Each structure stands twice: as structure tokens, then as C-alpha cells.
């Protein structure tokens, strides 16, 4: 078959694709896990770009673990995901290059006040500045993981003031957090059920003090697991 004979067939196939409703396109794009592929799909035509945006808007969970993302690309995707409830920006094998600037841009997204879960595990490029900006708008947060970061008590004070519904928090190896930050956090977050303090540089007496404030609190550490069975001292 000559190239001239193929042309009508190609045109017919393109016409069939063009006739797909945007809702169906969005459903198809929602099954694509690769952000690189979604970015390429956006470049096909305006309709596909709108389909990708619609698919992101329907997602309740986004995970960037395993993807090499920067501030701009991550924030842009999250801004389109207005139904988002779970956000994972954990550091992975490839290294997610998010900074405080990226957290600031992400904090401006419409979905942030409705987020239930955020993981910033291992993000060495962020500080209290970025975390505070994000947390200040995440008022519905129930689960937070900031383990492996260089945050200090400043971030914990912001969490205590802005996250009244917090149930679990991961502070694994947050060695710049002190006893003061933990006490404020537990005192103000009265719904807190579990806290991971593995690898932190705080005395055991601090953990006993936390249980005195919240007897049902579970404290996960390398050397102890405190819960309601401990006597209040």
C-alpha cells in the first residue's frame, strides 16, 4: 500500500481519537501513573491537555515518590489536583528536589485546606520556613510525616497551632526537635494518637511527660512503646 493510500486511514484514526469525549480521555489519563507520560500527553493537543487537567482534578491521592521532581513541576500538578486528600512528596531513590520555595507554591493550591495526609519524609532540602507555610493552610490534616528532615520546634509549634485534627505524626530522626516542641505539640493536638520519635535526641523522661498529658498516646521509639498501660507520673 502506498503512502498516499495510507493517508485517508491515518486521517480517519485521528478523527476517531478527536471524537472521544473529554470525560473519557480524563478517565484514561487517570490510569497513567507516569508524570512524564502525562506531560507528553499535554503536548499533543489542547483537548488532551484539558483531559489531563480534568484527570488530575479527580485524583484524591498523589505520590511523587520514585520521581525526580522539581519545585515548579510538582506545584503545577498539585494546583490542578483540587480534589486531593493524600499527598506524598517523600524523598526516594531518585531524589525529589523540593525546596522551601516549592512548599510555598504548593501551599497556595486549592486542595491544601482539605488534605488529610502529607508525607515529606526525608526531604533534606526543606526547612521550617517551607513547612510552616504549608502547614498553616493544612487545617484538616490528620496524618503527617516529616521524619528525616531538619525541622525544629518552630515547625512543631506551627503544627500545634494549625492542625487540631492531627492523629499521627512521624518525626523519625528529627534531631533538631526538642522536648519543648514535643510537649507543645501533644498539649495542643488533643486528638493525637501516635507519634514516631525513633532516632530523636530527647530523654526518656520527656516521653513519660507526654503520656502524662495524653495517656492514650502511643510513642514509637527504638527502645520503648508507651501507651495507656503506663501509670501517669
GROMACS .gro file of C-alpha atoms in nm:
model
  233
    1UNK     CA    1   0.000   0.000   0.000
    2UNK     CA    2   0.145   0.339  -0.096
    3UNK     CA    3   0.180   0.634   0.137
    4UNK     CA    4  -0.097   0.811  -0.050
    5UNK     CA    5  -0.328   0.518   0.024
    6UNK     CA    6  -0.237   0.525   0.395
    7UNK     CA    7  -0.320   0.894   0.437
    8UNK     CA    8  -0.703   0.856   0.447
    9UNK     CA    9  -0.668   0.576   0.704
   10UNK     CA   10  -0.447   0.790   0.928
   11UNK     CA   11  -0.687   1.080   0.898
   12UNK     CA   12  -0.976   0.850   0.990
   13UNK     CA   13  -0.790   0.722   1.300
   14UNK     CA   14  -0.708   1.075   1.409
   15UNK     CA   15  -1.072   1.172   1.364
   16UNK     CA   16  -1.182   0.881   1.585
   17UNK     CA   17  -0.945   0.992   1.863
   18UNK     CA   18  -1.059   1.351   1.829
   19UNK     CA   19  -1.420   1.241   1.878
   20UNK     CA   20  -1.351   1.089   2.222
   21UNK     CA   21  -1.538   1.288   2.488
   22UNK     CA   22  -1.314   1.472   2.730
   23UNK     CA   23  -1.456   1.276   3.027
   24UNK     CA   24  -1.341   0.951   2.866
   25UNK     CA   25  -0.999   1.099   2.797
   26UNK     CA   26  -0.974   1.207   3.162
   27UNK     CA   27  -1.067   0.853   3.272
   28UNK     CA   28  -0.791   0.709   3.053
   29UNK     CA   29  -0.532   0.960   3.172
   30UNK     CA   30  -0.620   0.887   3.535
   31UNK     CA   31  -0.484   0.535   3.486
   32UNK     CA   32  -0.143   0.661   3.373
   33UNK     CA   33   0.099   0.664   3.671
   34UNK     CA   34   0.388   0.833   3.488
   35UNK     CA   35   0.401   1.209   3.525
   36UNK     CA   36   0.639   1.219   3.230
   37UNK     CA   37   0.379   1.050   3.010
   38UNK     CA   38   0.110   1.288   3.131
   39UNK     CA   39   0.331   1.584   3.047
   40UNK     CA   40   0.382   1.445   2.697
   41UNK     CA   41   0.008   1.390   2.660
   42UNK     CA   42  -0.048   1.757   2.743
   43UNK     CA   43   0.162   1.848   2.442
   44UNK     CA   44  -0.046   1.650   2.192
   45UNK     CA   45  -0.331   1.899   2.157
   46UNK     CA   46  -0.548   2.134   2.359
   47UNK     CA   47  -0.817   1.871   2.416
   48UNK     CA   48  -0.569   1.620   2.558
   49UNK     CA   49  -0.424   1.890   2.781
   50UNK     CA   50  -0.771   1.961   2.919
   51UNK     CA   51  -0.824   1.586   2.966
   52UNK     CA   52  -0.505   1.559   3.172
   53UNK     CA   53  -0.610   1.855   3.386
   54UNK     CA   54  -0.952   1.701   3.443
   55UNK     CA   55  -0.796   1.366   3.540
   56UNK     CA   56  -0.571   1.539   3.794
   57UNK     CA   57  -0.869   1.726   3.933
   58UNK     CA   58  -1.040   1.397   4.013
   59UNK     CA   59  -0.746   1.238   4.195
   60UNK     CA   60  -0.767   1.205   4.571
   61UNK     CA   61  -0.409   1.081   4.608
   62UNK     CA   62  -0.079   1.186   4.453
   63UNK     CA   63   0.261   1.032   4.521
   64UNK     CA   64   0.585   1.171   4.380
   65UNK     CA   65   0.795   0.901   4.549
   66UNK     CA   66   1.018   0.747   4.283
   67UNK     CA   67   1.002   1.050   4.054
   68UNK     CA   68   1.266   1.316   4.006
   69UNK     CA   69   1.054   1.626   4.050
   70UNK     CA   70   1.139   1.991   4.099
   71UNK     CA   71   0.953   2.278   4.265
   72UNK     CA   72   0.779   2.402   3.950
   73UNK     CA   73   0.655   2.071   3.808
   74UNK     CA   74   0.537   1.942   4.146
   75UNK     CA   75   0.348   2.259   4.237
   76UNK     CA   76   0.189   2.280   3.892
   77UNK     CA   77   0.047   1.928   3.917
   78UNK     CA   78  -0.082   1.980   4.270
   79UNK     CA   79  -0.256   2.304   4.170
   80UNK     CA   80  -0.463   2.103   3.920
   81UNK     CA   81  -0.549   1.831   4.176
   82UNK     CA   82  -0.823   2.023   4.355
   83UNK     CA   83  -0.987   1.705   4.497
   84UNK     CA   84  -0.664   1.586   4.657
   85UNK     CA   85  -0.677   1.431   5.006
   86UNK     CA   86  -0.340   1.249   5.029
   87UNK     CA   87  -0.007   1.397   4.921
   88UNK     CA   88   0.326   1.211   4.926
   89UNK     CA   89   0.640   1.411   4.840
   90UNK     CA   90   0.878   1.174   5.013
   91UNK     CA   91   1.242   1.158   4.914
   92UNK     CA   92   1.306   0.849   4.708
   93UNK     CA   93   1.579   0.669   4.525
   94UNK     CA   94   1.593   0.934   4.254
   95UNK     CA   95   1.571   1.231   4.490
   96UNK     CA   96   1.275   1.467   4.481
   97UNK     CA   97   1.430   1.815   4.463
   98UNK     CA   98   1.167   2.011   4.655
   99UNK     CA   99   1.274   2.323   4.844
  100UNK     CA  100   1.105   2.577   5.069
  101UNK     CA  101   1.005   2.772   4.757
  102UNK     CA  102   0.827   2.465   4.626
  103UNK     CA  103   0.640   2.415   4.953
  104UNK     CA  104   0.532   2.779   4.940
  105UNK     CA  105   0.393   2.735   4.587
  106UNK     CA  106   0.223   2.409   4.688
  107UNK     CA  107   0.067   2.578   4.993
  108UNK     CA  108  -0.126   2.811   4.757
  109UNK     CA  109  -0.310   2.521   4.589
  110UNK     CA  110  -0.686   2.499   4.648
  111UNK     CA  111  -0.663   2.140   4.775
  112UNK     CA  112  -0.431   2.211   5.070
  113UNK     CA  113  -0.701   2.304   5.327
  114UNK     CA  114  -0.873   1.969   5.256
  115UNK     CA  115  -0.568   1.744   5.275
  116UNK     CA  116  -0.590   1.460   5.527
  117UNK     CA  117  -0.238   1.322   5.482
  118UNK     CA  118   0.100   1.472   5.390
  119UNK     CA  119   0.438   1.298   5.376
  120UNK     CA  120   0.759   1.500   5.344
  121UNK     CA  121   0.975   1.213   5.463
  122UNK     CA  122   1.347   1.258   5.403
  123UNK     CA  123   1.319   1.594   5.228
  124UNK     CA  124   1.658   1.735   5.326
  125UNK     CA  125   1.612   2.048   5.115
  126UNK     CA  126   1.327   2.190   5.323
  127UNK     CA  127   1.339   2.390   5.646
  128UNK     CA  128   1.095   2.531   5.900
  129UNK     CA  129   1.016   2.816   5.660
  130UNK     CA  130   0.862   2.593   5.396
  131UNK     CA  131   0.694   2.355   5.640
  132UNK     CA  132   0.529   2.638   5.831
  133UNK     CA  133   0.394   2.791   5.509
  134UNK     CA  134   0.241   2.459   5.404
  135UNK     CA  135   0.106   2.359   5.745
  136UNK     CA  136  -0.051   2.700   5.808
  137UNK     CA  137  -0.315   2.615   5.542
  138UNK     CA  138  -0.346   2.240   5.601
  139UNK     CA  139  -0.607   2.273   5.874
  140UNK     CA  140  -0.778   1.938   5.805
  141UNK     CA  141  -0.460   1.737   5.837
  142UNK     CA  142  -0.482   1.405   6.023
  143UNK     CA  143  -0.158   1.230   5.927
  144UNK     CA  144   0.181   1.398   5.882
  145UNK     CA  145   0.526   1.256   5.821
  146UNK     CA  146   0.820   1.497   5.842
  147UNK     CA  147   1.072   1.235   5.953
  148UNK     CA  148   1.425   1.261   5.819
  149UNK     CA  149   1.408   1.638   5.776
  150UNK     CA  150   1.593   1.920   5.953
  151UNK     CA  151   1.287   2.084   6.105
  152UNK     CA  152   1.299   2.230   6.456
  153UNK     CA  153   1.050   2.317   6.726
  154UNK     CA  154   0.932   2.605   6.505
  155UNK     CA  155   0.758   2.357   6.274
  156UNK     CA  156   0.603   2.172   6.568
  157UNK     CA  157   0.465   2.498   6.708
  158UNK     CA  158   0.300   2.567   6.369
  159UNK     CA  159   0.157   2.215   6.356
  160UNK     CA  160   0.021   2.253   6.710
  161UNK     CA  161  -0.149   2.582   6.619
  162UNK     CA  162  -0.293   2.481   6.280
  163UNK     CA  163  -0.369   2.107   6.289
  164UNK     CA  164  -0.629   2.041   6.563
  165UNK     CA  165  -0.737   1.711   6.399
  166UNK     CA  166  -0.390   1.557   6.379
  167UNK     CA  167  -0.391   1.186   6.467
  168UNK     CA  168  -0.043   1.063   6.371
  169UNK     CA  169   0.292   1.231   6.315
  170UNK     CA  170   0.626   1.089   6.208
  171UNK     CA  171   0.934   1.263   6.349
  172UNK     CA  172   1.182   0.987   6.275
  173UNK     CA  173   1.538   1.119   6.322
  174UNK     CA  174   1.427   1.483   6.357
  175UNK     CA  175   1.725   1.556   6.578
  176UNK     CA  176   1.671   1.931   6.595
  177UNK     CA  177   1.334   1.892   6.764
  178UNK     CA  178   1.348   1.926   7.143
  179UNK     CA  179   1.141   1.827   7.441
  180UNK     CA  180   0.972   2.168   7.437
  181UNK     CA  181   0.838   2.119   7.085
  182UNK     CA  182   0.701   1.775   7.166
  183UNK     CA  183   0.527   1.895   7.482
  184UNK     CA  184   0.358   2.184   7.299
  185UNK     CA  185   0.251   1.955   7.017
  186UNK     CA  186   0.090   1.695   7.242
  187UNK     CA  187  -0.069   1.961   7.463
  188UNK     CA  188  -0.246   2.131   7.172
  189UNK     CA  189  -0.319   1.839   6.938
  190UNK     CA  190  -0.563   1.662   7.165
  191UNK     CA  191  -0.666   1.405   6.900
  192UNK     CA  192  -0.310   1.283   6.854
  193UNK     CA  193  -0.297   0.903   6.877
  194UNK     CA  194   0.054   0.809   6.765
  195UNK     CA  195   0.393   0.975   6.741
  196UNK     CA  196   0.711   0.824   6.594
  197UNK     CA  197   1.018   0.956   6.773
  198UNK     CA  198   1.267   0.693   6.656
  199UNK     CA  199   1.618   0.838   6.640
  200UNK     CA  200   1.539   1.166   6.816
  201UNK     CA  201   1.768   1.317   7.078
  202UNK     CA  202   1.524   1.360   7.363
  203UNK     CA  203   1.537   1.200   7.710
  204UNK     CA  204   1.308   0.917   7.815
  205UNK     CA  205   1.163   1.145   8.084
  206UNK     CA  206   1.016   1.352   7.803
  207UNK     CA  207   0.817   1.055   7.675
  208UNK     CA  208   0.679   0.992   8.020
  209UNK     CA  209   0.575   1.357   8.033
  210UNK     CA  210   0.393   1.322   7.700
  211UNK     CA  211   0.195   1.025   7.828
  212UNK     CA  212   0.109   1.224   8.140
  213UNK     CA  213  -0.053   1.483   7.911
  214UNK     CA  214  -0.221   1.226   7.684
  215UNK     CA  215  -0.246   0.881   7.850
  216UNK     CA  216  -0.368   0.706   7.534
  217UNK     CA  217  -0.081   0.835   7.321
  218UNK     CA  218   0.134   0.570   7.152
  219UNK     CA  219   0.500   0.666   7.134
  220UNK     CA  220   0.703   0.467   6.884
  221UNK     CA  221   1.071   0.456   6.964
  222UNK     CA  222   1.363   0.220   6.931
  223UNK     CA  223   1.368   0.141   7.298
  224UNK     CA  224   1.012   0.182   7.416
  225UNK     CA  225   0.646   0.186   7.329
  226UNK     CA  226   0.447   0.391   7.575
  227UNK     CA  227   0.071   0.373   7.583
  228UNK     CA  228  -0.217   0.394   7.823
  229UNK     CA  229  -0.083   0.099   8.028
  230UNK     CA  230   0.188   0.325   8.171
  231UNK     CA  231   0.099   0.491   8.502
  232UNK     CA  232   0.060   0.865   8.491
  233UNK     CA  233   0.350   1.001   8.697
   0.00000   0.00000   0.00000
